[in-house]
Coordinates of C-alpha atoms in Angstrom, one line a residue:
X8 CA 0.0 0.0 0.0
X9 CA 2.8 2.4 0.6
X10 CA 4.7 1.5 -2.1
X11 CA 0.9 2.6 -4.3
X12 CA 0.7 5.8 -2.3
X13 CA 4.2 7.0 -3.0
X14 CA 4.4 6.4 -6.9
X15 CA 0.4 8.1 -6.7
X16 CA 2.1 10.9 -5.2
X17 CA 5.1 11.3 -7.1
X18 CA 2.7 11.1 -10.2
X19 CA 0.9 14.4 -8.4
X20 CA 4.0 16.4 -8.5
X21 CA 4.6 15.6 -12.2
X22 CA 0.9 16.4 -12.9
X23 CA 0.9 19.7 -10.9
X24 CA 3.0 21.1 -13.9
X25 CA 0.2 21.1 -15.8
X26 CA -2.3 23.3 -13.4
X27 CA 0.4 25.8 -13.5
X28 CA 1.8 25.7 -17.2
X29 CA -1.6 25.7 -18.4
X30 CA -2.2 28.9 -16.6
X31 CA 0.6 30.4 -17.9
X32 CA -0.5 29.3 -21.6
X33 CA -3.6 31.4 -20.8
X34 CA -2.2 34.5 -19.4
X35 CA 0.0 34.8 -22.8
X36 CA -3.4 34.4 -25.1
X37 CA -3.0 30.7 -26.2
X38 CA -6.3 28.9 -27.0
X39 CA -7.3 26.5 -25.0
X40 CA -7.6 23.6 -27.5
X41 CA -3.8 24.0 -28.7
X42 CA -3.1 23.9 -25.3
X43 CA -5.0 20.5 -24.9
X44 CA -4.0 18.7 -28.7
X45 CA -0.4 19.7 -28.6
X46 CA 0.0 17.5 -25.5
X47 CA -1.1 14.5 -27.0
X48 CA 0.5 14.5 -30.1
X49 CA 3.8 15.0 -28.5
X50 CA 2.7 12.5 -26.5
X51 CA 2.1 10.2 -29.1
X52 CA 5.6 10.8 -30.8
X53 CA 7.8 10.4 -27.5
X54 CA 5.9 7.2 -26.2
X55 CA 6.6 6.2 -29.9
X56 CA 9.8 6.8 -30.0
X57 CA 10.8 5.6 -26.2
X58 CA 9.0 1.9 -27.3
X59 CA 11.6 1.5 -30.2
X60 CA 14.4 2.9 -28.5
X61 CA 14.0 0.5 -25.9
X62 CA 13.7 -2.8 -27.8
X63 CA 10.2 -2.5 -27.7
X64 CA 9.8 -2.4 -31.2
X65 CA 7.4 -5.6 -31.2
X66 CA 5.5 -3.8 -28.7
X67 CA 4.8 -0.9 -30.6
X68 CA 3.7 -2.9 -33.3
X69 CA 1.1 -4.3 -31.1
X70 CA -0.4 -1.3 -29.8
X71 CA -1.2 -0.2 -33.6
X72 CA -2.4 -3.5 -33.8
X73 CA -4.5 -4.0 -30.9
X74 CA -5.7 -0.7 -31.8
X75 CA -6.8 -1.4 -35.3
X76 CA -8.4 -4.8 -33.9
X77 CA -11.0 -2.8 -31.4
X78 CA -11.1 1.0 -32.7
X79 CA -14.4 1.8 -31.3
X80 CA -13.6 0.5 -27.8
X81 CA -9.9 2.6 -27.7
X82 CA -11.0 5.3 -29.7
X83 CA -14.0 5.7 -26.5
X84 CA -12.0 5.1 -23.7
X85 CA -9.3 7.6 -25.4
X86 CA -11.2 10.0 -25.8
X87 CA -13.2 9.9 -22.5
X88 CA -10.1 9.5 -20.4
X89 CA -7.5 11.6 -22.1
X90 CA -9.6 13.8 -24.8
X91 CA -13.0 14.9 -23.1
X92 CA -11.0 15.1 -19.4
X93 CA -7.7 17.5 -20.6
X94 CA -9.9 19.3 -23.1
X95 CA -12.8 20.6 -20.3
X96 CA -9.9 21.2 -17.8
X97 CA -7.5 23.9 -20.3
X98 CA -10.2 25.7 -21.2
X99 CA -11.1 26.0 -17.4
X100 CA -7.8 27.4 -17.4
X101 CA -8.5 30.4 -19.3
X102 CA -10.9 31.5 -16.4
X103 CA -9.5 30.5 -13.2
X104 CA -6.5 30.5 -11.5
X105 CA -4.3 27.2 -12.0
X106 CA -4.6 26.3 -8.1
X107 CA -8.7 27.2 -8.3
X108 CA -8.8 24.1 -11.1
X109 CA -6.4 22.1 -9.0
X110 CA -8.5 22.1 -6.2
X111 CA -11.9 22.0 -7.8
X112 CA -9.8 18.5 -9.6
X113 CA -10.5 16.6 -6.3
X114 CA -13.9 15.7 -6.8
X115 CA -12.8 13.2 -9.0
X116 CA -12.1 11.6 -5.7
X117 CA -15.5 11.6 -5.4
X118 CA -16.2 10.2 -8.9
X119 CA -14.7 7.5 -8.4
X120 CA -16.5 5.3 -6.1
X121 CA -19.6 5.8 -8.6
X122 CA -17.8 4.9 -11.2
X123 CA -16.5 1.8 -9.6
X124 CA -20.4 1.3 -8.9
X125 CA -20.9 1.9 -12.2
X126 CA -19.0 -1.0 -13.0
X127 CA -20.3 -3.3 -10.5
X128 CA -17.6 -2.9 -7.9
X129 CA -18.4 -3.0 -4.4
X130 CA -17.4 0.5 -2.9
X131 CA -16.2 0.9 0.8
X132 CA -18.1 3.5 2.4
X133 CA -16.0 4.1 5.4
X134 CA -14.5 6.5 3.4
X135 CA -17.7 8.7 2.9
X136 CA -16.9 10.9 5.6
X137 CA -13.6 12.0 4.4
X138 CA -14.4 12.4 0.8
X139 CA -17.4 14.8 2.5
X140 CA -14.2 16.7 3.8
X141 CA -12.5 17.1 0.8
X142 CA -16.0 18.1 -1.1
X143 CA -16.5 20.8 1.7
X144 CA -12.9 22.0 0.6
X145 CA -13.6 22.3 -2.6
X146 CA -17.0 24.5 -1.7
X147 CA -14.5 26.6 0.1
X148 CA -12.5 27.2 -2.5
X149 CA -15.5 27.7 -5.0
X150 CA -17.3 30.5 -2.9
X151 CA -13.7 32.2 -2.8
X152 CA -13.1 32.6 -6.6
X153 CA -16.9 33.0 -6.7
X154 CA -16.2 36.7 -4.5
X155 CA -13.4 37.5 -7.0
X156 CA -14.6 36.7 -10.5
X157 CA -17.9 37.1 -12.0
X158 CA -20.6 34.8 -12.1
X159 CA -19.4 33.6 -15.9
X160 CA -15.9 33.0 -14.9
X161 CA -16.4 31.3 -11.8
X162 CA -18.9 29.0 -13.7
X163 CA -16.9 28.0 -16.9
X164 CA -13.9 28.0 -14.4
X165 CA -15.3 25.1 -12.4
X166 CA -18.2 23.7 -13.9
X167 CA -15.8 21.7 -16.9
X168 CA -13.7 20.7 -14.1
X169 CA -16.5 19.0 -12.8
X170 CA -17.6 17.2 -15.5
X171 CA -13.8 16.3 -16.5
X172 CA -13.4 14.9 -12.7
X173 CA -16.2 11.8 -14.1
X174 CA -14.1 11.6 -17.5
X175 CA -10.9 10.9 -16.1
X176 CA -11.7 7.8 -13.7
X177 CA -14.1 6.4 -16.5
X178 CA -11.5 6.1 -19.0
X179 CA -9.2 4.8 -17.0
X180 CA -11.7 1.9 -15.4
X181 CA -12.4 1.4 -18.9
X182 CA -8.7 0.3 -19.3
X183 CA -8.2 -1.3 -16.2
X184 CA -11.3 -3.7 -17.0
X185 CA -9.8 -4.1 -20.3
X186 CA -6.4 -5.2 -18.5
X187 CA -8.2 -7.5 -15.8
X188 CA -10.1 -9.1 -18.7
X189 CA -13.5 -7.7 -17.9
X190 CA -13.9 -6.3 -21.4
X191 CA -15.0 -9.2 -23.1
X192 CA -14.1 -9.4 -27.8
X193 CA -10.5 -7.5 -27.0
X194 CA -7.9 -9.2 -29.2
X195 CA -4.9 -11.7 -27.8
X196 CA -2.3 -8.4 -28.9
X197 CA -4.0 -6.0 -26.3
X198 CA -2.8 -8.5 -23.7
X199 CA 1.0 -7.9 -24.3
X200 CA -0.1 -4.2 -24.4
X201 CA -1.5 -3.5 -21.0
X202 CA 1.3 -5.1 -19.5
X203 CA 3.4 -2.3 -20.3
X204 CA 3.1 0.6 -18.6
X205 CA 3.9 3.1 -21.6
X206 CA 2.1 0.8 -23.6
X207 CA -0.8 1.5 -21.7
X208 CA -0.9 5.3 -21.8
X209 CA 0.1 5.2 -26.0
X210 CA -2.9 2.9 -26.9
X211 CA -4.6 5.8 -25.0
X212 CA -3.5 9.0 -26.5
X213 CA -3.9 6.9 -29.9
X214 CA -7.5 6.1 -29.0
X215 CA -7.7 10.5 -28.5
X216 CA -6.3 11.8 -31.3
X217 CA -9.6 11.9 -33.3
X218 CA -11.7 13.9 -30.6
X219 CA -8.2 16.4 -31.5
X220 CA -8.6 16.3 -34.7
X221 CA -12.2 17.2 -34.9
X222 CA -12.1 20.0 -32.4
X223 CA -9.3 21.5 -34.3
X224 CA -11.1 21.1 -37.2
X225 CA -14.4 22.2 -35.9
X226 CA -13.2 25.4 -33.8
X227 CA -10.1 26.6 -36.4
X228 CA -8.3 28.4 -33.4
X229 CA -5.2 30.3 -34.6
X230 CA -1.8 29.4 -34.9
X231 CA 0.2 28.7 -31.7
X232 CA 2.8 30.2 -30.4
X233 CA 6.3 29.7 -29.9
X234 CA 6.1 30.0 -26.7
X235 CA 3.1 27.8 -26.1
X236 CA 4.9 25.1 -28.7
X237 CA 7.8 24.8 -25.8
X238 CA 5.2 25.1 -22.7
X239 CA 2.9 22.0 -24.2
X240 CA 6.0 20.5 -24.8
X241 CA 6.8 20.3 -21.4
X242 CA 3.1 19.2 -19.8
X243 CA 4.0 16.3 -22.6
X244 CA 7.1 15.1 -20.9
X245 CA 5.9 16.0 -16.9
X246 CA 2.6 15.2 -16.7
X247 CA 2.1 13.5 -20.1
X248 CA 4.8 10.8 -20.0
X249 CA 5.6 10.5 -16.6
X250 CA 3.1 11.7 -14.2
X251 CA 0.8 9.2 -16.2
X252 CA 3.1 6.4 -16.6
X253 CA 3.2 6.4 -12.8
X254 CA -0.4 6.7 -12.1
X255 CA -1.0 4.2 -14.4
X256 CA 1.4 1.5 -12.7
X257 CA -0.2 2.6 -9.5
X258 CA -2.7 1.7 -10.3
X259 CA -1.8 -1.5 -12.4
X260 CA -0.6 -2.8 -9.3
X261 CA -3.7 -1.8 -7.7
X262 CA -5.6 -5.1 -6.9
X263 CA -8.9 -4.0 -4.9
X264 CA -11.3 -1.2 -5.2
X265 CA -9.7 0.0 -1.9
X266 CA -6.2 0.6 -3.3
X267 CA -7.7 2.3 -6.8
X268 CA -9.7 4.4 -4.7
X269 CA -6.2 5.0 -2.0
X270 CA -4.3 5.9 -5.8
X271 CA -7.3 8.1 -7.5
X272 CA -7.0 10.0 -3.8
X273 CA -3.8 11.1 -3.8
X274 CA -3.8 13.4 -6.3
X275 CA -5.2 15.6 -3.9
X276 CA -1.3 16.7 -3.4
X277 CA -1.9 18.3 -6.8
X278 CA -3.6 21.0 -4.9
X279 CA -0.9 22.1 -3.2
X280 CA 1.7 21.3 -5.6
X281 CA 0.1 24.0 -7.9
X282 CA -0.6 27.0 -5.7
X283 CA 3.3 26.6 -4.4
X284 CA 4.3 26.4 -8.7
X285 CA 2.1 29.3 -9.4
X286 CA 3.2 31.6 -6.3
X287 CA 6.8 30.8 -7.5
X288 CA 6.4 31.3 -11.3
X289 CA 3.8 32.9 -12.3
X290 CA 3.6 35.6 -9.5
X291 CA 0.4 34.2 -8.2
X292 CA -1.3 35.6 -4.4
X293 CA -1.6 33.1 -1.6
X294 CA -5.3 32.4 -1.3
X295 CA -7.6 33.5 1.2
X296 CA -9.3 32.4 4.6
X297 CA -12.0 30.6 3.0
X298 CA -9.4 29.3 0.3
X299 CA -6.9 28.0 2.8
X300 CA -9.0 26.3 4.9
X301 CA -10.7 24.7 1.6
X302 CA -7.1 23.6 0.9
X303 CA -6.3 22.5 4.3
X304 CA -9.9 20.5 4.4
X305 CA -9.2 18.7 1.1
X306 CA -6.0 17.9 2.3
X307 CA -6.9 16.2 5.8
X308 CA -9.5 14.4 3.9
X309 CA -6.7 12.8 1.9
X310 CA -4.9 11.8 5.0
X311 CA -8.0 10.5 6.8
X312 CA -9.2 8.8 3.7
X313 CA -5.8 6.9 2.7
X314 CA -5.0 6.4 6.6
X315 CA -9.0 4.5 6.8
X316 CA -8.0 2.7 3.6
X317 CA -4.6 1.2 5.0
X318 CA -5.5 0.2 8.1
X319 CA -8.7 -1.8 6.6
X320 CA -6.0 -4.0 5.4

């Protein structure tokens, strides 16, 4: 269990970069789905490119074949868990501060139990109470940026984050049923690739990049900077490649619903992980009474819920 919680966490730091750079992409006038897209298709190219520079040719054969085998099923769980999530949570970046969309992030911790009940898994509630702490932070920090922004911020600020909290744990039970053979018609090939950890994550940017392509086609957003060329670049390698190569073997390793729900809840640690990268790079103000308590709340329900979860074992 502790080995689960500390590759969760490290997987938090690396995915904080993207709270913060994303912010940053805003402030400087990049649009939102650049922003999103360019992650994935350097993604794509770098997971690519480490598979066949690690003797892993044969393996990235496989995920193009696997792929080609079931395209509705990858190109669904792609798009839920990598394109419909990242998409809703940049262009809550272009209203709200990058620690704001951290924090409102958490109640995917509350997603996920019903999305494990969704799938028929039997959710411990002993952790209800804690998750209720965490939701109360995240009210907090709501009613804060609510005081500072208008009503239209504050609502396309927070209201895609919600929705892209349910995305994100539903694409990625849809590939951990997949793995655990609960997904029945997937061919032998996919076996070899959900073994692999970077395997895992390139079947799933693959099974994005049409949801990219017909946003970019449907929007026509303008050219993207340099700048944000070099800052997408970056969320690619931190949070792209390794923050979600780590999360994903955490939770590959994962073998109950009480240690996937203990992984999914500590990226919490994203919260403050952002607010400390945006004070220190982008100039951003500590937040206020109601903010810092939120923070603090979300933060002891973390602790309480991963502290219930490993003594239950």
């Amino acid at each position: 269990m502790t080995r689960l919680i500390l590759l969760g966490t490290c997987s938090a730091l690396f995915f904080s970069s993207t709270f913060v750079l994303n912010r940053a992409m805003s402030l400087q006038g990049g649009h939102w789905i650049w922003t999103a897209s360019l992650r994935y298709f350097y993604m794509f190219f770098m997971l690519g490119l480490w598979l066949a520079l690690t003797g892993k040719s044969r393996l990235l054969k496989d995920v193009f074949t696997a792929f080609r085998s079931n395209w509705c099923f990858w190109t669904v769980a792609g798009s839920t868990g990598f394109g419909v999530f990242y998409a809703l949570l940049t262009f809550s970046s272009s209203f709200a501060p990058g620690w704001v969309v951290a924090t409102t992030w958490q109640s995917t911790i509350l997603a996920t139990p019903l999305v494990l009940l969704l799938f028929g898994k039997r959710v411990p509630m002993r952790g209800v109470f804690y998750t209720l702490l965490i939701f109360i932070g995240i009210v907090l920090v709501t009613l804060e940026q609510a005081a500072a922004a208008s009503l239209r911020e504050t609502v396309l600020g927070i209201l895609p984050v919600l929705v892209a909290a349910f995305a994100y744990p539903l694409g990625n039970q849809l590939i951990w049923e997949a793995r655990h053979g609960k997904i029945v018609r997937l061919p032998e090939a996919s076996t070899a690739v959900l073994d692999d950890s970077a395997a895992r994550v390139l079947i799933m940017v693959l099974g994005s990049l049409p949801l990219w392509a017909v946003l970019i086609l449907f929007v026509h957003p303008p050219a993207p900077s340099a700048g944000q060329l070099v800052n997408t670049a970056m969320v690619a390698v931190f949070s792209g490649v390794l923050a979600t190569t780590l999360f994903y073997k955490a939770r590959h390793l994962a073998k109950t619903p009480f240690e996937l729900s203990a992984v999914d809840a500590t990226q919490s640690m994203e919260v403050v992980f952002s607010l400390l990268g945006e004070i220190a790079f982008l100039g951003g103000a500590w937040p206020g009474a109601a903010g810092g308590i939120g923070i603090v709340l979300s933060l002891l329900g973390l602790v309480l819920y991963v502290r219930s979860q490993t003594l239950a074992q």
